[in-house]
Structure formats: C-alpha cells, structure tokens
Amino acid sequence: MIFAQKPPMGWNAWNYFGYADINEQVVRETADAMVEKGFRDAGYNIVQVDDAWLLQKRDENGDLQPNPERFPSGMKALGDYIHERGMKFGLYAGAGVMTYANCCGSYGHERHDAATFAKWGVDVLKYDFGYIAPGCNIENLFRRMGQALRESGRDIMLAACYGSTTITPWIRSTGASMWRLSGDITDSWDSIVKVAKNALSVGGYSGPCGWNDPDMMVVGLDGKGFVGGIGGGCTLNEYSAHFAIWCMLSAPLLMGHDVRNTTPEIAEILLNKELIAINQDDLGIQAFTLPPMSNDDFILAKPLYGGDIAFCLINDWDVPKRMILSWEYCGWEVTDRVRIRDVINHTELGEFECGTDIIVPAHSAVVWKATRI
C-alpha cells in the first residue's frame, strides 16, 4: 500500500479529551457519530486514540498494556469496532522512555511494539517525541520505528510528531507520511494564524505521500475540552477561516472536537465539499503566499489539477479590511480574464480582469476558485 496519496482525514482525541477523559466508550461513540453525521462519507476515515491510553509498565511478555479502567476490552477489540464501521484505527506511541502523559514509551522496543500494533490492527501510528534518552539521534529514532512498521507484517502509516520545521529536509526518508511542524495548537485565533504561517515557511517539502502537518484542528471546540480550555474558544468566522486555511495548506484534516455533539454550524464548516476538494486535490501542492498589494495583505494561492487556482484572502486584523487580489504572481498574466466562485458560500461571483477586491470581516477568510477564461 502507498500511504497518504492525499492529506489524511479523520479525528484525533487529544484536543478535546486530553489525557484525563479518553476511554473506549468515547472512542466507540465517536466512531458511530462520524458515520451518522456524514463525516466518514466526506472522507474523515481515521479514528485516532492519542496519549494516555496505556500504563507506565509493560506486562511480563514485554507488551504495552492498555489502561484496563479506560480500555477494558483491549485495543484489538477497539480496532475491530472501528474497522467494522469502515474506518481506520489510529493509535499513539512515544519515541522516548515515557510519553508526555507519563505512560510507557517505545524506546528500545520499536520492533516489539510495531508487531503489537500490527496484531491489534492499527492503521496509523502517531509517533511523538518526549522524554528522549540523552544522546539519542533524532533521525535514528524515527527511522527505527519507520523500519519496524515496515517489517511488522501490516501496512501502518507513520505520522511523525516532533513539532519543528527543522525536520522537513529528512523526515520523509524515515517513511513518515505526515509530520508535525510546531508545538500544540490552542483554541484561539492567534494560535491558528501562528501555526499556519509557520507551515507556509516549508511548503516545498509537502506533497503526495508526505504532508506538512500544522496540527490537529480546533474547529468546534468552543472553549471546551482540554485544548479548548487552554485557548478559550473562537468565533464561527474564525473556525471557518481555520478550516479554509488548512484546506489551502494541503494539511491533514484531523478533527479535534467532540464529534458526538457537533452543532449544525460546525458541521457546515467541516463538511464543505468544495473546500475538502481543494484540500484533496490531485496535484497536492501546498498554497503559497502572494506578495501583498496593500496593507500587509495575507493572501494564499494554491494551484489545482487541471489549471484552476484557489485563492484564500485572510484578514488577521481586528477590524474589517479591504483586500486586493491580483493574479500577476501565480502564473497568470495580470490582464487575464478569470471566472471566480466563492467556495465557502457556494456562489458564482462572475468574471474579472486585472484582479478584484473585497472587504473581508475581521478574523475571517474568503476562498475563491478561479478559472482562466
């Protein structure tokens, strides 16, 4: 199997449930909700358990042990439940002697643990990087787990989580299909913009089978849950912009809210088929930043398969802002005539020549799909 031809999509437990509230009932109910609310059919097909699912010690056979209070049925049974609903089972492990939640790490046990994950039916392994033994080589630790997964007897995608852009020149060579670029996102507009701009600095490293990962999404947290309590929450406009930016970045789309309690407004954002299509575009090019025409405009352009271009005009100011779009710097001539569609509101805007402009509300984004005529 060739992993991640397109950016992975799914759900991860961490942003809402953190290390204190995750358990098998939550995961099973989330899997059911992803089916019932249409997320699976929209492409969100990974259900991933993050840190704090396991104990601090291994059993007498050297196996990782699920927390029996939180996961009394065991991880294979949980994986089977997810698979029966047509989705993939994602699990978390750490490259150090302990995970960040003080659970057992995989350092020195990579082959053994990879075989265990295969036995449990794991499809995606999020491999984090904490409590590393002094003197360890970063690249080697990721290579060890990447190789162990390839030898495990099961196709398991490696999602590397180091949290820095410094890994981008070599991380793909470990076998990783996605890689975290920064520390944890929080449920705030400032954090969303910060991690997005960080990802833009390494756009050339992202593409089919290997994707820059700004972080899991906070859309719909509304100040609730683990990360929601840290950031405090966002407005609907901010969440809409957040999702639009992640789609432009060809970022993995991993939901982080409590899917069971998804509101209609949040579902509308996350199930926008036109934005998802931009994220999942066959070309797989991450958006780049256009030179600002005025007022430090923050505008992204993403070339699409077939010749169209998606533009995202982001107002990160605290007041409404008139923003100017020119297609001079995206491969077209400034005088080219183009037809524009608003893919957030699903409306045709007409034909334009020599660019156009719009007033974008504060902390909001507009996404246009443009076709040269």
PDB file of C-alpha atoms in Angstrom, residues 28-142:
ATOM      1  CA  ARG A  28     -16.683   3.958  20.026  1.00  0.00           C
ATOM      2  CA  GLU A  29     -19.343   6.656  20.319  1.00  0.00           C
ATOM      3  CA  THR A  30     -17.175   8.983  18.246  1.00  0.00           C
ATOM      4  CA  ALA A  31     -16.790   6.357  15.523  1.00  0.00           C
ATOM      5  CA  ASP A  32     -20.560   5.915  15.450  1.00  0.00           C
ATOM      6  CA  ALA A  33     -21.089   9.686  15.307  1.00  0.00           C
ATOM      7  CA  MET A  34     -18.651  10.031  12.412  1.00  0.00           C
ATOM      8  CA  VAL A  35     -20.783   7.599  10.442  1.00  0.00           C
ATOM      9  CA  GLU A  36     -24.153   9.016  11.498  1.00  0.00           C
ATOM     10  CA  LYS A  37     -23.234  12.669  10.878  1.00  0.00           C
ATOM     11  CA  GLY A  38     -21.705  12.067   7.463  1.00  0.00           C
ATOM     12  CA  PHE A  39     -18.060  12.670   8.347  1.00  0.00           C
ATOM     13  CA  ARG A  40     -16.885   9.221   7.243  1.00  0.00           C
ATOM     14  CA  ASP A  41     -18.571   9.564   3.871  1.00  0.00           C
ATOM     15  CA  ALA A  42     -16.996  13.024   3.450  1.00  0.00           C
ATOM     16  CA  GLY A  43     -13.544  11.457   3.789  1.00  0.00           C
ATOM     17  CA  TYR A  44     -12.826  11.599   7.533  1.00  0.00           C
ATOM     18  CA  ASN A  45     -11.862   7.950   7.888  1.00  0.00           C
ATOM     19  CA  ILE A  46      -9.277   7.836  10.729  1.00  0.00           C
ATOM     20  CA  VAL A  47     -10.319   7.419  14.371  1.00  0.00           C
ATOM     21  CA  GLN A  48      -7.217   8.039  16.459  1.00  0.00           C
ATOM     22  CA  VAL A  49      -6.571   7.492  20.162  1.00  0.00           C
ATOM     23  CA  ASP A  50      -3.859   9.833  21.442  1.00  0.00           C
ATOM     24  CA  ASP A  51      -1.696   9.707  24.594  1.00  0.00           C
ATOM     25  CA  ALA A  52      -2.799   8.241  27.954  1.00  0.00           C
ATOM     26  CA  TRP A  53      -4.311   5.020  26.641  1.00  0.00           C
ATOM     27  CA  LEU A  54      -1.612   2.804  28.180  1.00  0.00           C
ATOM     28  CA  LEU A  55       0.060   2.057  31.503  1.00  0.00           C
ATOM     29  CA  GLN A  56       3.540   3.047  32.666  1.00  0.00           C
ATOM     30  CA  LYS A  57       4.814  -0.554  32.692  1.00  0.00           C
ATOM     31  CA  ARG A  58       4.886  -3.424  30.218  1.00  0.00           C
ATOM     32  CA  ASP A  59       3.475  -6.855  31.012  1.00  0.00           C
ATOM     33  CA  GLU A  60       5.527  -9.982  31.658  1.00  0.00           C
ATOM     34  CA  ASN A  61       5.890 -10.538  27.892  1.00  0.00           C
ATOM     35  CA  GLY A  62       7.207  -7.023  27.311  1.00  0.00           C
ATOM     36  CA  ASP A  63       3.963  -5.884  25.670  1.00  0.00           C
ATOM     37  CA  LEU A  64       2.473  -2.434  26.048  1.00  0.00           C
ATOM     38  CA  GLN A  65      -0.568  -2.587  28.317  1.00  0.00           C
ATOM     39  CA  PRO A  66      -3.775  -0.638  27.710  1.00  0.00           C
ATOM     40  CA  ASN A  67      -5.166   1.052  30.808  1.00  0.00           C
ATOM     41  CA  PRO A  68      -7.701  -1.574  31.988  1.00  0.00           C
ATOM     42  CA  GLU A  69     -10.014   1.029  33.513  1.00  0.00           C
ATOM     43  CA  ARG A  70     -10.226   3.095  30.350  1.00  0.00           C
ATOM     44  CA  PHE A  71      -9.926   0.335  27.752  1.00  0.00           C
ATOM     45  CA  PRO A  72     -11.209  -2.835  29.429  1.00  0.00           C
ATOM     46  CA  SER A  73     -11.929  -4.558  26.099  1.00  0.00           C
ATOM     47  CA  GLY A  74      -8.386  -4.036  24.840  1.00  0.00           C
ATOM     48  CA  MET A  75      -7.049  -2.258  21.768  1.00  0.00           C
ATOM     49  CA  LYS A  76      -7.684  -5.035  19.242  1.00  0.00           C
ATOM     50  CA  ALA A  77     -11.374  -5.039  20.098  1.00  0.00           C
ATOM     51  CA  LEU A  78     -11.432  -1.263  19.704  1.00  0.00           C
ATOM     52  CA  GLY A  79      -9.689  -1.505  16.349  1.00  0.00           C
ATOM     53  CA  ASP A  80     -12.162  -4.145  15.214  1.00  0.00           C
ATOM     54  CA  TYR A  81     -15.048  -1.870  16.191  1.00  0.00           C
ATOM     55  CA  ILE A  82     -13.619   0.982  14.115  1.00  0.00           C
ATOM     56  CA  HIS A  83     -12.869  -1.279  11.145  1.00  0.00           C
ATOM     57  CA  GLU A  84     -16.403  -2.665  11.185  1.00  0.00           C
ATOM     58  CA  ARG A  85     -17.618   0.890  10.570  1.00  0.00           C
ATOM     59  CA  GLY A  86     -15.407   1.298   7.542  1.00  0.00           C
ATOM     60  CA  MET A  87     -12.717   3.442   9.122  1.00  0.00           C
ATOM     61  CA  LYS A  88      -9.053   3.211  10.114  1.00  0.00           C
ATOM     62  CA  PHE A  89      -7.692   2.729  13.618  1.00  0.00           C
ATOM     63  CA  GLY A  90      -5.129   5.307  14.729  1.00  0.00           C
ATOM     64  CA  LEU A  91      -3.011   4.958  17.868  1.00  0.00           C
ATOM     65  CA  TYR A  92      -0.351   6.978  19.686  1.00  0.00           C
ATOM     66  CA  ALA A  93       3.120   5.978  20.856  1.00  0.00           C
ATOM     67  CA  GLY A  94       6.231   7.803  22.027  1.00  0.00           C
ATOM     68  CA  ALA A  95       9.851   7.522  20.895  1.00  0.00           C
ATOM     69  CA  GLY A  96      11.195   8.126  24.402  1.00  0.00           C
ATOM     70  CA  VAL A  97      11.287   6.177  27.626  1.00  0.00           C
ATOM     71  CA  MET A  98       7.913   7.728  28.548  1.00  0.00           C
ATOM     72  CA  THR A  99       5.176   9.594  26.717  1.00  0.00           C
ATOM     73  CA  TYR A 100       4.182  13.129  27.640  1.00  0.00           C
ATOM     74  CA  ALA A 101       1.356  11.671  29.761  1.00  0.00           C
ATOM     75  CA  ASN A 102       3.926   9.599  31.694  1.00  0.00           C
ATOM     76  CA  CYS A 103       2.958   6.338  30.036  1.00  0.00           C
ATOM     77  CA  CYS A 104       5.293   3.681  28.656  1.00  0.00           C
ATOM     78  CA  GLY A 105       7.453   4.738  25.712  1.00  0.00           C
ATOM     79  CA  SER A 106       8.719   2.631  22.813  1.00  0.00           C
ATOM     80  CA  TYR A 107      12.429   3.446  23.124  1.00  0.00           C
ATOM     81  CA  GLY A 108      14.385   0.218  22.711  1.00  0.00           C
ATOM     82  CA  HIS A 109      11.217  -1.766  21.966  1.00  0.00           C
ATOM     83  CA  GLU A 110      10.416  -0.487  18.474  1.00  0.00           C
ATOM     84  CA  ARG A 111      10.242  -3.866  16.712  1.00  0.00           C
ATOM     85  CA  HIS A 112       8.283  -5.461  19.517  1.00  0.00           C
ATOM     86  CA  ASP A 113       5.798  -2.598  19.679  1.00  0.00           C
ATOM     87  CA  ALA A 114       5.363  -2.408  15.905  1.00  0.00           C
ATOM     88  CA  ALA A 115       4.494  -6.123  15.898  1.00  0.00           C
ATOM     89  CA  THR A 116       1.996  -5.478  18.713  1.00  0.00           C
ATOM     90  CA  PHE A 117       0.389  -2.616  16.796  1.00  0.00           C
ATOM     91  CA  ALA A 118       0.071  -4.867  13.758  1.00  0.00           C
ATOM     92  CA  LYS A 119      -1.563  -7.579  15.867  1.00  0.00           C
ATOM     93  CA  TRP A 120      -4.064  -5.034  17.184  1.00  0.00           C
ATOM     94  CA  GLY A 121      -4.979  -3.852  13.674  1.00  0.00           C
ATOM     95  CA  VAL A 122      -3.501  -0.361  13.925  1.00  0.00           C
ATOM     96  CA  ASP A 123      -3.553   1.548  10.617  1.00  0.00           C
ATOM     97  CA  VAL A 124      -1.971   4.860  11.636  1.00  0.00           C
ATOM     98  CA  LEU A 125       0.684   5.395  14.296  1.00  0.00           C
ATOM     99  CA  LYS A 126       1.180   8.900  15.676  1.00  0.00           C
ATOM    100  CA  TYR A 127       4.752   8.759  16.923  1.00  0.00           C
ATOM    101  CA  ASP A 128       5.574  11.519  19.414  1.00  0.00           C
ATOM    102  CA  PHE A 129       8.906  12.709  20.773  1.00  0.00           C
ATOM    103  CA  GLY A 130       9.247  13.238  24.505  1.00  0.00           C
ATOM    104  CA  TYR A 131      11.469  12.068  27.379  1.00  0.00           C
ATOM    105  CA  ILE A 132      14.213  11.018  24.976  1.00  0.00           C
ATOM    106  CA  ALA A 133      17.277   9.287  26.424  1.00  0.00           C
ATOM    107  CA  PRO A 134      20.281  11.661  26.461  1.00  0.00           C
ATOM    108  CA  GLY A 135      22.481  11.395  23.395  1.00  0.00           C
ATOM    109  CA  CYS A 136      19.872   9.821  21.131  1.00  0.00           C
ATOM    110  CA  ASN A 137      19.872  10.818  17.483  1.00  0.00           C
ATOM    111  CA  ILE A 138      16.528  12.274  16.434  1.00  0.00           C
ATOM    112  CA  GLU A 139      16.628  10.937  12.894  1.00  0.00           C
ATOM    113  CA  ASN A 140      17.609   7.469  14.025  1.00  0.00           C
ATOM    114  CA  LEU A 141      14.703   7.164  16.458  1.00  0.00           C
ATOM    115  CA  PHE A 142      12.167   7.916  13.731  1.00  0.00           C
TER     116      PHE A 142
END
